[in-house]
JSON list of C-alpha atoms and ligand atoms in Angstrom, two decimals:
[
{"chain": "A", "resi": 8, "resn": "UNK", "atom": "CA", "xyz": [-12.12, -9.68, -11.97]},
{"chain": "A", "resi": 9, "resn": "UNK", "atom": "CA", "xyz": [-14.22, -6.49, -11.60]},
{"chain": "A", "resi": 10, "resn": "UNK", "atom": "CA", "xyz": [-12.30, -5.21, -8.80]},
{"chain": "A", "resi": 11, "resn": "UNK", "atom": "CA", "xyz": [-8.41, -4.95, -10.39]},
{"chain": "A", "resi": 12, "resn": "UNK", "atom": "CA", "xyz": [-10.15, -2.75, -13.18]},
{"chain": "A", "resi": 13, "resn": "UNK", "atom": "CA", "xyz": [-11.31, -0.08, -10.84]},
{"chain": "A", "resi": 14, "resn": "UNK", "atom": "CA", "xyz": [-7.35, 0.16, -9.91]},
{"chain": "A", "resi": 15, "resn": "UNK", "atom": "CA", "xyz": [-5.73, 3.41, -11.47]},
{"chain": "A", "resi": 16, "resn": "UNK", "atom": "CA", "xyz": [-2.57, 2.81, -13.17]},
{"chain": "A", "resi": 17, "resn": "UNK", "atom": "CA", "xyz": [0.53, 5.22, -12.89]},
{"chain": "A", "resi": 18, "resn": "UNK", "atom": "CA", "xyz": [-0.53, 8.70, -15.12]},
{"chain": "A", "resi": 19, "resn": "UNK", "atom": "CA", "xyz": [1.65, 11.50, -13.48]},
{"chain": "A", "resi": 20, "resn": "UNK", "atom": "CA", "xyz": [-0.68, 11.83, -10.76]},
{"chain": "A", "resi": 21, "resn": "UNK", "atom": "CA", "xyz": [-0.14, 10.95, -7.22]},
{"chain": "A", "resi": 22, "resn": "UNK", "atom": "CA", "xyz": [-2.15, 8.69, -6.09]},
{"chain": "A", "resi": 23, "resn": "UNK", "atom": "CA", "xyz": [-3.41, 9.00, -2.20]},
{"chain": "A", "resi": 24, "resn": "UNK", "atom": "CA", "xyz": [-4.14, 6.24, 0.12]},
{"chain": "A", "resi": 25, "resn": "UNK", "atom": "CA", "xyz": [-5.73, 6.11, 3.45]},
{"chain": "A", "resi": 26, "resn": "UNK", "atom": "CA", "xyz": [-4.43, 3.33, 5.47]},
{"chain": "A", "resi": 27, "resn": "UNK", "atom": "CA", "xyz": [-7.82, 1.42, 7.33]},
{"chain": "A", "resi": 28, "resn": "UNK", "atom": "CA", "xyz": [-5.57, 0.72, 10.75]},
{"chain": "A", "resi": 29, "resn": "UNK", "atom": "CA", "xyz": [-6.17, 4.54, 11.70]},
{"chain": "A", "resi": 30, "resn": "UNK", "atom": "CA", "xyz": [-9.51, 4.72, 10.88]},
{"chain": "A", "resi": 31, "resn": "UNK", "atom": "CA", "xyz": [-12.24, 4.83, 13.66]},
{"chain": "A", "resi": 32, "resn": "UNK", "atom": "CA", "xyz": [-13.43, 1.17, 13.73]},
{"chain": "A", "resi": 33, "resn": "UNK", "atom": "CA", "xyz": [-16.24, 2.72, 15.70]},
{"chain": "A", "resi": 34, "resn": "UNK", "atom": "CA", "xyz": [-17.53, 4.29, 12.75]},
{"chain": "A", "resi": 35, "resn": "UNK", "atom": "CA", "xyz": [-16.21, 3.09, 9.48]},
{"chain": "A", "resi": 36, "resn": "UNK", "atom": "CA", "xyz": [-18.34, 4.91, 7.25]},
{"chain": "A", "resi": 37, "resn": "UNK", "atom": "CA", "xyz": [-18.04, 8.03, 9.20]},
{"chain": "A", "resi": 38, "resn": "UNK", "atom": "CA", "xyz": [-14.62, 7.80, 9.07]},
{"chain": "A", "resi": 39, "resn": "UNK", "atom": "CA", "xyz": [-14.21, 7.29, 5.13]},
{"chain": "A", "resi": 40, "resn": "UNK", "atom": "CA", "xyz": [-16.43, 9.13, 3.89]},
{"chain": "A", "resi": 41, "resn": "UNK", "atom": "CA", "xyz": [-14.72, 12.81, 3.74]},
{"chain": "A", "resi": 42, "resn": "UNK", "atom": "CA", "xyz": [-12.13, 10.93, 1.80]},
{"chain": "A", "resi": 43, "resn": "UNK", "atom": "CA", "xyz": [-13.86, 8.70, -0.60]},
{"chain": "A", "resi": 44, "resn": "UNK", "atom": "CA", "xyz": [-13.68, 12.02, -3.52]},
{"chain": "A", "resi": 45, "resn": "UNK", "atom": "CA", "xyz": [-10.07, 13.00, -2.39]},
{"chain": "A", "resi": 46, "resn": "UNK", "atom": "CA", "xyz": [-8.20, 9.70, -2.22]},
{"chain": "A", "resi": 47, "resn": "UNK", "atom": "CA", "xyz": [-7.94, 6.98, -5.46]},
{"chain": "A", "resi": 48, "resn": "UNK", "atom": "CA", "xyz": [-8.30, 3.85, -2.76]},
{"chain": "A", "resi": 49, "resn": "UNK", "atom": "CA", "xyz": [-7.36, 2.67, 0.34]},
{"chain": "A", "resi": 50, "resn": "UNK", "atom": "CA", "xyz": [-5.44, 0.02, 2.32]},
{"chain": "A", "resi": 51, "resn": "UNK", "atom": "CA", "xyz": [-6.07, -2.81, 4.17]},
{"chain": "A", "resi": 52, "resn": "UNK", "atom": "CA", "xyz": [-2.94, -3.40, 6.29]},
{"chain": "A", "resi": 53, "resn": "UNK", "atom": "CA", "xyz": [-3.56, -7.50, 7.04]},
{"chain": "A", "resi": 54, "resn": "UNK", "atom": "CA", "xyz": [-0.86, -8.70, 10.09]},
{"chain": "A", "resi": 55, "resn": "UNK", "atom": "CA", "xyz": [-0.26, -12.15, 11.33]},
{"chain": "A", "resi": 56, "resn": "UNK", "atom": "CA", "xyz": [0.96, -11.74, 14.32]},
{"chain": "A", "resi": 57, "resn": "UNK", "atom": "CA", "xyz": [3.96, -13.61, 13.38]},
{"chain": "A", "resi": 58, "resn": "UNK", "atom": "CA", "xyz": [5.74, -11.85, 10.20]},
{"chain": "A", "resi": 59, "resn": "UNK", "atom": "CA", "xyz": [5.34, -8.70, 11.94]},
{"chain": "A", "resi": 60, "resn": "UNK", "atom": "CA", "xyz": [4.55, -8.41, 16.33]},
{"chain": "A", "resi": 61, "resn": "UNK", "atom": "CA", "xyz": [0.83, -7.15, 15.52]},
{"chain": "A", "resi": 62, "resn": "UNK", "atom": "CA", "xyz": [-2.58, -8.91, 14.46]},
{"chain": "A", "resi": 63, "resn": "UNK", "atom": "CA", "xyz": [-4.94, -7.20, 12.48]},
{"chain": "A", "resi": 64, "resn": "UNK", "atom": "CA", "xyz": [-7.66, -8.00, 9.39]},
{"chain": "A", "resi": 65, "resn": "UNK", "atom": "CA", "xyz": [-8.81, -10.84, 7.89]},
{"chain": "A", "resi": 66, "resn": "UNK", "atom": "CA", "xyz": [-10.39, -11.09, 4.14]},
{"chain": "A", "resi": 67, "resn": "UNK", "atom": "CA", "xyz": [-14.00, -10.73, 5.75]},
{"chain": "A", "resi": 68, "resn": "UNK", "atom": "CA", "xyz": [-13.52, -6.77, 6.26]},
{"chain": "A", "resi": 69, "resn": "UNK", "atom": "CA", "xyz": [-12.50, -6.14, 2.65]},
{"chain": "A", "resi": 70, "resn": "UNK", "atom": "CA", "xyz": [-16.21, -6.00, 1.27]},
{"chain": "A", "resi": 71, "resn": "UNK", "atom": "CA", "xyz": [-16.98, -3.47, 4.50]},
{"chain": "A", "resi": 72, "resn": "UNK", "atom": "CA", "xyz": [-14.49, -0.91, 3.76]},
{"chain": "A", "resi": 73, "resn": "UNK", "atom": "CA", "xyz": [-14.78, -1.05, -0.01]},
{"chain": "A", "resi": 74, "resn": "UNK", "atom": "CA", "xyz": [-18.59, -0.02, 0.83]},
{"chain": "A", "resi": 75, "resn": "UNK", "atom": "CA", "xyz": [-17.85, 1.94, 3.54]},
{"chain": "A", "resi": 76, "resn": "UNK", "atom": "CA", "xyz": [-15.35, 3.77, 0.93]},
{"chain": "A", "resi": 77, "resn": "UNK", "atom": "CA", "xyz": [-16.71, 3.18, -2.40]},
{"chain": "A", "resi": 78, "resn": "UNK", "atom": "CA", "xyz": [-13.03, 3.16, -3.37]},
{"chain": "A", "resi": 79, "resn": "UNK", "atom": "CA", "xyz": [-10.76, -0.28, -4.68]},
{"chain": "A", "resi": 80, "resn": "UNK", "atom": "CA", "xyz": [-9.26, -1.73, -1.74]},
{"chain": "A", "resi": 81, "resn": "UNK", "atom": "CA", "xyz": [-5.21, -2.71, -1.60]},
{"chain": "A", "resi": 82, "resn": "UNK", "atom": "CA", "xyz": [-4.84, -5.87, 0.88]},
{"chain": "A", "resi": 83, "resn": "UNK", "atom": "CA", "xyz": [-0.87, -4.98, 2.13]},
{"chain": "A", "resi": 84, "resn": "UNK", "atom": "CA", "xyz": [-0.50, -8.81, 3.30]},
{"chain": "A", "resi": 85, "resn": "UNK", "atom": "CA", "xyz": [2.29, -8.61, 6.23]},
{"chain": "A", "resi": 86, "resn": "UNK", "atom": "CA", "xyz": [2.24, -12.28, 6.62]},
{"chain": "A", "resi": 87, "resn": "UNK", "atom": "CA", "xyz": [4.80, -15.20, 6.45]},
{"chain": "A", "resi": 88, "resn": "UNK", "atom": "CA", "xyz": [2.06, -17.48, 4.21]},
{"chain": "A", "resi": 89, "resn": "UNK", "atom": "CA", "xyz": [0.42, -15.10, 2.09]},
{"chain": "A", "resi": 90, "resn": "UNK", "atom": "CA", "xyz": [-0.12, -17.85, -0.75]},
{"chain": "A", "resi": 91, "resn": "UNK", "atom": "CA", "xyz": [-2.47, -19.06, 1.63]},
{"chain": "A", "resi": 92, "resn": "UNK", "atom": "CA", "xyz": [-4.10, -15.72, 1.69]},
{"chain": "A", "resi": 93, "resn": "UNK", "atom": "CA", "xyz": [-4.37, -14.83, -2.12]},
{"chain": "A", "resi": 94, "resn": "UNK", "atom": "CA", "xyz": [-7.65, -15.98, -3.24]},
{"chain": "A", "resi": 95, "resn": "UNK", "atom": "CA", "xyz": [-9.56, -15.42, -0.39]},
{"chain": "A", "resi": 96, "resn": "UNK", "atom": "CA", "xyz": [-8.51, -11.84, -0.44]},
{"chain": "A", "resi": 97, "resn": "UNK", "atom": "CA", "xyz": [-9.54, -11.84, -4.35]},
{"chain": "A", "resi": 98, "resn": "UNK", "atom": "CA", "xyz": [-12.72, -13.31, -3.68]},
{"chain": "A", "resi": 99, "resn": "UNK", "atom": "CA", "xyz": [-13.54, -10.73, -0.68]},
{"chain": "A", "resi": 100, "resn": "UNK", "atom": "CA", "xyz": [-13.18, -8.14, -3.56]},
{"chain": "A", "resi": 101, "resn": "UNK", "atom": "CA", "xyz": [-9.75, -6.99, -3.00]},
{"chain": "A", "resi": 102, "resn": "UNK", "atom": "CA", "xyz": [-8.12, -5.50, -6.81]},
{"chain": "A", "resi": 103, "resn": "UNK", "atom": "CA", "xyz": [-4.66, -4.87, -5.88]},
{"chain": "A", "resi": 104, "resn": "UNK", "atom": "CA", "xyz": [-2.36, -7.55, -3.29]},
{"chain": "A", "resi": 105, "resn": "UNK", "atom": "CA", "xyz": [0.75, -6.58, -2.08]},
{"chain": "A", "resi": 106, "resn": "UNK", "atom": "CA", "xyz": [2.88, -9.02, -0.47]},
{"chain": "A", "resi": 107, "resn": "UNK", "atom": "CA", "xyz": [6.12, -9.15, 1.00]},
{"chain": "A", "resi": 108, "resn": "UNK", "atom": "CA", "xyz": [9.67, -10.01, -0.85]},
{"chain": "A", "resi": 109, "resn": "UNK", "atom": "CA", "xyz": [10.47, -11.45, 2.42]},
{"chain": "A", "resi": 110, "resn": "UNK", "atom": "CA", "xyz": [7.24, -13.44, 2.84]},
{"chain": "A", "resi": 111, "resn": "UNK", "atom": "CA", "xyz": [7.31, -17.56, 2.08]},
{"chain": "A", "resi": 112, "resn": "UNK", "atom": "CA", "xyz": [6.80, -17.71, -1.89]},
{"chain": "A", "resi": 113, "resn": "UNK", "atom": "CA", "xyz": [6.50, -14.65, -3.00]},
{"chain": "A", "resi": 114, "resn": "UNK", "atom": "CA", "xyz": [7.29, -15.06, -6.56]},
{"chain": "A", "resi": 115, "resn": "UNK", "atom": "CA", "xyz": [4.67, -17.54, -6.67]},
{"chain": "A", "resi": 116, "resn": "UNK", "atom": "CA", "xyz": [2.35, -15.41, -5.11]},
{"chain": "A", "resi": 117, "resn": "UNK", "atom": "CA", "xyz": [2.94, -12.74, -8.01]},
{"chain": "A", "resi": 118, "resn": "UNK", "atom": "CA", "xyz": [1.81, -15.00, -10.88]},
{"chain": "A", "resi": 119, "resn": "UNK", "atom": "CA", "xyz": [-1.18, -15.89, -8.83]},
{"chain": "A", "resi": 120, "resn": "UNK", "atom": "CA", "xyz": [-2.41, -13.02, -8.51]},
{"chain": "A", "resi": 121, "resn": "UNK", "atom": "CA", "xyz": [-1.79, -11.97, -11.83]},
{"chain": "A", "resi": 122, "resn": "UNK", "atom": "CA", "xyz": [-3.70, -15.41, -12.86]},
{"chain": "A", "resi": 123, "resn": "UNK", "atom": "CA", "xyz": [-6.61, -13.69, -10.76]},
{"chain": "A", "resi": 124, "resn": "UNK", "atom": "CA", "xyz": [-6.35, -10.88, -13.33]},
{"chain": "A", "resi": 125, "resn": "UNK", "atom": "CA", "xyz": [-5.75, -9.03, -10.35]},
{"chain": "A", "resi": 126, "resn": "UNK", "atom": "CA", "xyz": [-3.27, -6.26, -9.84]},
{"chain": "A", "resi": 127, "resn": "UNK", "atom": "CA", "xyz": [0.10, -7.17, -7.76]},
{"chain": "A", "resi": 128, "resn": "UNK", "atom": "CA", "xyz": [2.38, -5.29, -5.72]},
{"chain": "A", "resi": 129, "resn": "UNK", "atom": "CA", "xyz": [5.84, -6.47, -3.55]},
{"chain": "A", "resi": 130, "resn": "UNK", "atom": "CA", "xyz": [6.62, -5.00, -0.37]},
{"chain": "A", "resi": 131, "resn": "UNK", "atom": "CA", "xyz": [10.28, -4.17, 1.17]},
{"chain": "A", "resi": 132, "resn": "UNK", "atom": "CA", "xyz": [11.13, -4.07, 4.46]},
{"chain": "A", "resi": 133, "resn": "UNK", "atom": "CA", "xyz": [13.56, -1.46, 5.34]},
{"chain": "A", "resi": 134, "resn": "UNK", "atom": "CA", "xyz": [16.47, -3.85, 5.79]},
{"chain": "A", "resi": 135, "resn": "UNK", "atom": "CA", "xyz": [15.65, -5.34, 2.06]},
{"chain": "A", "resi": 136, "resn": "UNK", "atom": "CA", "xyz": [17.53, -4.46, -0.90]},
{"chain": "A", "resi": 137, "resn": "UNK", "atom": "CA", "xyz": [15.84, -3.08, -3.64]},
{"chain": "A", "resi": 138, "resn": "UNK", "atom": "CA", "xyz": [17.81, -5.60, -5.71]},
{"chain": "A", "resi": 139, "resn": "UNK", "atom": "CA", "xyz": [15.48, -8.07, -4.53]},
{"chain": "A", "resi": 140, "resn": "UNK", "atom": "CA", "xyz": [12.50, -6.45, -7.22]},
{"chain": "A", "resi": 141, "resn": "UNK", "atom": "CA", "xyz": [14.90, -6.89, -10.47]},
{"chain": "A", "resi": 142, "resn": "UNK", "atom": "CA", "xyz": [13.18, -10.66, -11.15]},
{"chain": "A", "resi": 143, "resn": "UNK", "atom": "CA", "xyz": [9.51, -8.64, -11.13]},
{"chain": "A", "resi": 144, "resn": "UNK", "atom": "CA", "xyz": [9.61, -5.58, -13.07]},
{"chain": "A", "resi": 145, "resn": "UNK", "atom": "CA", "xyz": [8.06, -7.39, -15.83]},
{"chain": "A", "resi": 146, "resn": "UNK", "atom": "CA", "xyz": [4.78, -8.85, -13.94]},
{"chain": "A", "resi": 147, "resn": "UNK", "atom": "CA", "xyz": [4.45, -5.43, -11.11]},
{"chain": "A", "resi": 148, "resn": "UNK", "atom": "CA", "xyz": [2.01, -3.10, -11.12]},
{"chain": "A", "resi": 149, "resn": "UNK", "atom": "CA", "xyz": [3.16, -1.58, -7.95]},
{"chain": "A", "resi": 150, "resn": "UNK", "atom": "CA", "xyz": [6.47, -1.50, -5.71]},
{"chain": "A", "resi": 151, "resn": "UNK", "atom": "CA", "xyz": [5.90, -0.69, -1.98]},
{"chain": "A", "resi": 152, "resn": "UNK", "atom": "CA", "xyz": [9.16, 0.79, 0.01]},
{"chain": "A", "resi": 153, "resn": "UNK", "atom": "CA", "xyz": [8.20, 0.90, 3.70]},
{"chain": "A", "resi": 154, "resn": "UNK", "atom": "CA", "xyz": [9.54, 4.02, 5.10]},
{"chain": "A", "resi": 155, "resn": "UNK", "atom": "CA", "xyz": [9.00, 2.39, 8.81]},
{"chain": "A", "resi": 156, "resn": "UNK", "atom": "CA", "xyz": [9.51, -1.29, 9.97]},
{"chain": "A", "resi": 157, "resn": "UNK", "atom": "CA", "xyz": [5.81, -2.66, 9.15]},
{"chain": "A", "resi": 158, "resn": "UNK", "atom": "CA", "xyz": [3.70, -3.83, 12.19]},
{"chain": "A", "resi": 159, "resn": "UNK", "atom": "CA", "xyz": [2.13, -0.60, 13.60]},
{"chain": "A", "resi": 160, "resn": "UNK", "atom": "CA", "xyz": [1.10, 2.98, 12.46]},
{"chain": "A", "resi": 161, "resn": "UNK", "atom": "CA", "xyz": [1.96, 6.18, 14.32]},
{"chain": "A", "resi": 162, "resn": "UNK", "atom": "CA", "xyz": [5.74, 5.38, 13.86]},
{"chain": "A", "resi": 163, "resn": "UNK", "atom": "CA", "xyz": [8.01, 7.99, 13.02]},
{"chain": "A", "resi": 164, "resn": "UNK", "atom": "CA", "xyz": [8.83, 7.80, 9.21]},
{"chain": "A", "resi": 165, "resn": "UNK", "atom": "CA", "xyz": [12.27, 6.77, 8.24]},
{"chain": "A", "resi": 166, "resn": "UNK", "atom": "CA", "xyz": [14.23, 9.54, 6.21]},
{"chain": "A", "resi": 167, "resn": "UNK", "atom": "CA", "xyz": [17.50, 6.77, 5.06]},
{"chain": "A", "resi": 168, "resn": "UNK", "atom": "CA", "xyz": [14.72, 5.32, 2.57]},
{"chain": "A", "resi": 169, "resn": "UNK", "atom": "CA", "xyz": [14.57, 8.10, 0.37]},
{"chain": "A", "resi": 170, "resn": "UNK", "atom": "CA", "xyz": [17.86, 6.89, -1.47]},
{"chain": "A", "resi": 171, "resn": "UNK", "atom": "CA", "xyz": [16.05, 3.53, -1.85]},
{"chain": "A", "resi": 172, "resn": "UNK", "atom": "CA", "xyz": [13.24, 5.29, -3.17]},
{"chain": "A", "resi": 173, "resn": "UNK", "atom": "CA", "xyz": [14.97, 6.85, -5.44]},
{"chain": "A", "resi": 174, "resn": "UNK", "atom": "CA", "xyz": [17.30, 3.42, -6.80]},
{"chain": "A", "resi": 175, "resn": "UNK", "atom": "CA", "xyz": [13.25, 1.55, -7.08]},
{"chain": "A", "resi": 176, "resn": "UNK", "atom": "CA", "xyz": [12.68, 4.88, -9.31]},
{"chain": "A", "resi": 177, "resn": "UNK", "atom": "CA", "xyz": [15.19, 4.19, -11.43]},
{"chain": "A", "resi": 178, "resn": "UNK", "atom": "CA", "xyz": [14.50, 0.23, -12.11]},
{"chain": "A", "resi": 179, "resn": "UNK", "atom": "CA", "xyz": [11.20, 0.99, -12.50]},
{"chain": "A", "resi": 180, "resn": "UNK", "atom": "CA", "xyz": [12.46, 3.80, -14.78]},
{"chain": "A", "resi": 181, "resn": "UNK", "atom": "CA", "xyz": [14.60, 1.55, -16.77]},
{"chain": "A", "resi": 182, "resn": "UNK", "atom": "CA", "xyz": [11.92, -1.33, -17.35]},
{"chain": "A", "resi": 183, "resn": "UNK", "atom": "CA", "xyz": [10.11, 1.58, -19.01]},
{"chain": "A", "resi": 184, "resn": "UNK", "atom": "CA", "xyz": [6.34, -0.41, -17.01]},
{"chain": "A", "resi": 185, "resn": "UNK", "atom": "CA", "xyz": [4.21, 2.33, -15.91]},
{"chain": "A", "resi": 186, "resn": "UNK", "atom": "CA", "xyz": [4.77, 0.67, -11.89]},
{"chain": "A", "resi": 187, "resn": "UNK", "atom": "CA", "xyz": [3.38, 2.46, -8.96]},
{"chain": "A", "resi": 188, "resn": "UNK", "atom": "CA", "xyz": [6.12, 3.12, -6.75]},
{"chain": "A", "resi": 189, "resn": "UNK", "atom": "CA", "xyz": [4.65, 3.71, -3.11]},
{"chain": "A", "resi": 190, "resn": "UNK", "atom": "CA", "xyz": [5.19, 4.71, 0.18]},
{"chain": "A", "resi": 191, "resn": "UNK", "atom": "CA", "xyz": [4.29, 3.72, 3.62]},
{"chain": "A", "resi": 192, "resn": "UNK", "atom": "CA", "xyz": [5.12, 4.61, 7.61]},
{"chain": "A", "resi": 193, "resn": "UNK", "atom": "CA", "xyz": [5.32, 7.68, 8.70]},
{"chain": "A", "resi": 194, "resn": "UNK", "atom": "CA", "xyz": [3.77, 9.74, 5.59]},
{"chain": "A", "resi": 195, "resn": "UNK", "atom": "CA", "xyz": [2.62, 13.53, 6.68]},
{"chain": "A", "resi": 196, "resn": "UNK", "atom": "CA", "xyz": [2.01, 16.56, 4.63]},
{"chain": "A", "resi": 197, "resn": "UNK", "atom": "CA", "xyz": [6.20, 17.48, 4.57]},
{"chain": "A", "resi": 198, "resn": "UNK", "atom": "CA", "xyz": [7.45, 13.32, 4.42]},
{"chain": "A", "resi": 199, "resn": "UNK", "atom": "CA", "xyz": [4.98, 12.98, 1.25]},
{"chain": "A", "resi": 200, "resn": "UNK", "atom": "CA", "xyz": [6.66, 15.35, -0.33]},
{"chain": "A", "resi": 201, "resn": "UNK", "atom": "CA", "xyz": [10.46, 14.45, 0.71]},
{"chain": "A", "resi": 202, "resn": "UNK", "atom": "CA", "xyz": [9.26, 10.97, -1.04]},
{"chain": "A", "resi": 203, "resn": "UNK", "atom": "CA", "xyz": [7.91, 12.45, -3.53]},
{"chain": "A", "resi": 204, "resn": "UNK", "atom": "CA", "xyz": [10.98, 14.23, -4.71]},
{"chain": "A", "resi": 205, "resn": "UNK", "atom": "CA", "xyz": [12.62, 11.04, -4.42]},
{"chain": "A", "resi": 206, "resn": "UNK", "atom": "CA", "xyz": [10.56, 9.51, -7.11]},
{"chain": "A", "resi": 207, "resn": "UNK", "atom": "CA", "xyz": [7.23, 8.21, -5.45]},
{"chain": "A", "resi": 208, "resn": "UNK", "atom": "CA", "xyz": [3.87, 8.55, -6.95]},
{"chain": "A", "resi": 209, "resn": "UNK", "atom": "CA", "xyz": [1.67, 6.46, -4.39]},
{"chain": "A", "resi": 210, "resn": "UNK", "atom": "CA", "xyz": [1.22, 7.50, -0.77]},
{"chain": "A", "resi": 211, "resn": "UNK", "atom": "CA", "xyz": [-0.02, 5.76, 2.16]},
{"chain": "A", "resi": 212, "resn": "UNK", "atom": "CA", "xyz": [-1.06, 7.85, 4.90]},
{"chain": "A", "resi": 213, "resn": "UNK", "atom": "CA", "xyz": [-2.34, 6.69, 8.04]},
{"chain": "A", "resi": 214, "resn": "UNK", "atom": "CA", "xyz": [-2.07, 8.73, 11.24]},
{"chain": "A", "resi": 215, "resn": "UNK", "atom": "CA", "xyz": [-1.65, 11.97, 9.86]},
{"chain": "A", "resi": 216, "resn": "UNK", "atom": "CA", "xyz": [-4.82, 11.63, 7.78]},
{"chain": "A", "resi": 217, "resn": "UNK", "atom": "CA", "xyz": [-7.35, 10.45, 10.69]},
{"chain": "A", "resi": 218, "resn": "UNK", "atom": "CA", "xyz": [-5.74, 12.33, 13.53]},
{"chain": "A", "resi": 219, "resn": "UNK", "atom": "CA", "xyz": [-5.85, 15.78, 11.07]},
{"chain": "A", "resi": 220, "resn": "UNK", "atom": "CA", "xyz": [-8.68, 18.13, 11.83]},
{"chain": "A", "resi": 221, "resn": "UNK", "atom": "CA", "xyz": [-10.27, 17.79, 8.80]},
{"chain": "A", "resi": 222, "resn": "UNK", "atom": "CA", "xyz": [-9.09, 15.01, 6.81]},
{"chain": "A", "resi": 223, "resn": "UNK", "atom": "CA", "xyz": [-10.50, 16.09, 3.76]},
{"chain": "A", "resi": 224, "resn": "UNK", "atom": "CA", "xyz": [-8.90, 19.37, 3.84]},
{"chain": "A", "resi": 225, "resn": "UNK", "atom": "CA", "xyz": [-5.37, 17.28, 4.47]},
{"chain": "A", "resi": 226, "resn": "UNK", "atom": "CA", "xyz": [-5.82, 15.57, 1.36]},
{"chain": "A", "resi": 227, "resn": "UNK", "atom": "CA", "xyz": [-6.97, 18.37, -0.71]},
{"chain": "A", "resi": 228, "resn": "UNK", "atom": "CA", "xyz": [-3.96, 20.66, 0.59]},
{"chain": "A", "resi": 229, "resn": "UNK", "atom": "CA", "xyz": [-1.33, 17.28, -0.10]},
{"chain": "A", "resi": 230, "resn": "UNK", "atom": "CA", "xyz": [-2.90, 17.16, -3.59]},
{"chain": "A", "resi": 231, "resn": "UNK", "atom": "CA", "xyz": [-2.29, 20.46, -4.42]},
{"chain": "A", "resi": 232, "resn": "UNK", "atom": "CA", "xyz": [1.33, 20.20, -3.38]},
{"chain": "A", "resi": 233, "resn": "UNK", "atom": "CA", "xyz": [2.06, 16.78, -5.11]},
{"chain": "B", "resi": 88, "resn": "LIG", "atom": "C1", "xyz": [2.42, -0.25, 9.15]},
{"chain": "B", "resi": 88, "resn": "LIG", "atom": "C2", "xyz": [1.41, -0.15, 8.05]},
{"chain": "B", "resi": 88, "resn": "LIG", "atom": "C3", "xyz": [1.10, 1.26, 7.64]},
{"chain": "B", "resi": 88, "resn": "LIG", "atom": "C4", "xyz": [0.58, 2.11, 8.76]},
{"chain": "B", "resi": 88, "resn": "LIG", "atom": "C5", "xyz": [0.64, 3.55, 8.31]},
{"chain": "B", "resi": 88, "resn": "LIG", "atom": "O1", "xyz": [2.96, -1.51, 9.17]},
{"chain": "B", "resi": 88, "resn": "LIG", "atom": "O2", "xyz": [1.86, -0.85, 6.91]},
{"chain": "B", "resi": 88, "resn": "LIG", "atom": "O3", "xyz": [0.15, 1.26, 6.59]},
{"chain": "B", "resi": 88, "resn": "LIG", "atom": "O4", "xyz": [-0.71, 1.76, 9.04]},
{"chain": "B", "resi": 88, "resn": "LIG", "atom": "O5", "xyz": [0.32, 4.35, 9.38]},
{"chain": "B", "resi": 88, "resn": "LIG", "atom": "P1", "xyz": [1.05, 5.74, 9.65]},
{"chain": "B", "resi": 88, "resn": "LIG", "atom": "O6", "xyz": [0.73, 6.58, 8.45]},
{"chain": "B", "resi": 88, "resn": "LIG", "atom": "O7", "xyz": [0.39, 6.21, 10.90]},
{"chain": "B", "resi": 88, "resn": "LIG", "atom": "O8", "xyz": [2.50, 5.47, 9.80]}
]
């Protein structure tokens, strides 16, 4: 599918990611548009209302913000059926699906959206183990350690991750995959980097990006330190 090939993979350069949920829904484009040269693509945080307290997106915005962006869009499925989810989130042009390790079939989930030819990320909670990623570091292409309890942005990012961020570094390390290892919750100019120095190479950023004065001067200033 046309969309997975316009996903990056892992080169020694951070990749940065504005998270949709901050983003003025008044003005999409508006809002996007001083980051679609600065960032590499953006996420679509999709809630259920039921695997985390908050109700969000559906597959029918995906085509809007990848136009509104002109960047690959990342569906971050926080919901208890994502299998459910996976091919109408392919067919609304998503490249990349993450789901969640403590979702309903997730394994299955993996191998379909690596049948989609599409590119396939699992998602810890905070409470989850990274143990629970050994069985996919062969079929990955990206690892997603929230550094908050998913369900809303604007929460304060949670510093007792970094030493899981830094044990998914070394499996991810050891398999020897080039696998995105990203974070998400919390992530400001100064928690980027305290992730980043714990081994992560993908950043979502939410709040701090849309609320900053400029965003496009936040991201260029983050690249430069990352
Ligand atoms: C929370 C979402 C995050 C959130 C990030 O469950 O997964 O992507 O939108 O927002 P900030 O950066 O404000 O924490």
């Amino acid at each position: 599918m046309k969309n997975a090939l316009n996903f990056p993979a892992p080169r020694g350069r951070a990749a940065l990611v504005p998270s949709v949920l901050a983003a003025d829904f008044t003005c999409l484009k508006g809002s996007l548009a001083p980051v679609k040269k600065l960032a590499d693509w953006v996420q679509l945080d999709v809630m259920d209302g039921f695997f985390v307290p908050n109700i969000s997106f559906g597959p029918g915005l995906v085509p809007a913000v990848a136009a509104a962006s002109g960047l690959p869009v990342d569906a971050h499925l926080m919901i208890a059926e994502p299998g459910r989810f996976i091919e109408p989130f392919a067919k609304a042009g998503a490249g990349l699906i993450t789901v969640h390790a403590e979702a309903r079939g997730a394994a299955a989930c993996i191998k379909k959206i690596k049948a989609l030819g599409l590119k396939a990320g699992l998602a810890l909670r905070p409470r989850t183990p990274v143990s629970r990623l050994v069985p996919f570091l062969g079929s990955l292409d990206l690892i997603l350690i929230m550094t908050v309890e998913p369900g809303f942005g604007g929460q304060a990012f949670m510093p007792e991750m970094l030493a899981k961020v830094g044990k998914a570094r070394a499996l991810i390390n050891a398999s020897g995959r080039g696998i995105w290892l990203q974070v998400d919750g919390g992530i400001n100019a100064r928690t980027a980097l305290l992730a980043a120095g714990a081994g992560a190479d993908s950043f979502v950023i939410g709040s701090a990006l849309f609320s900053a004065g400029s965003p496009a001067a936040f991201l260029r200033e983050l690249r430069k330190k990352l």
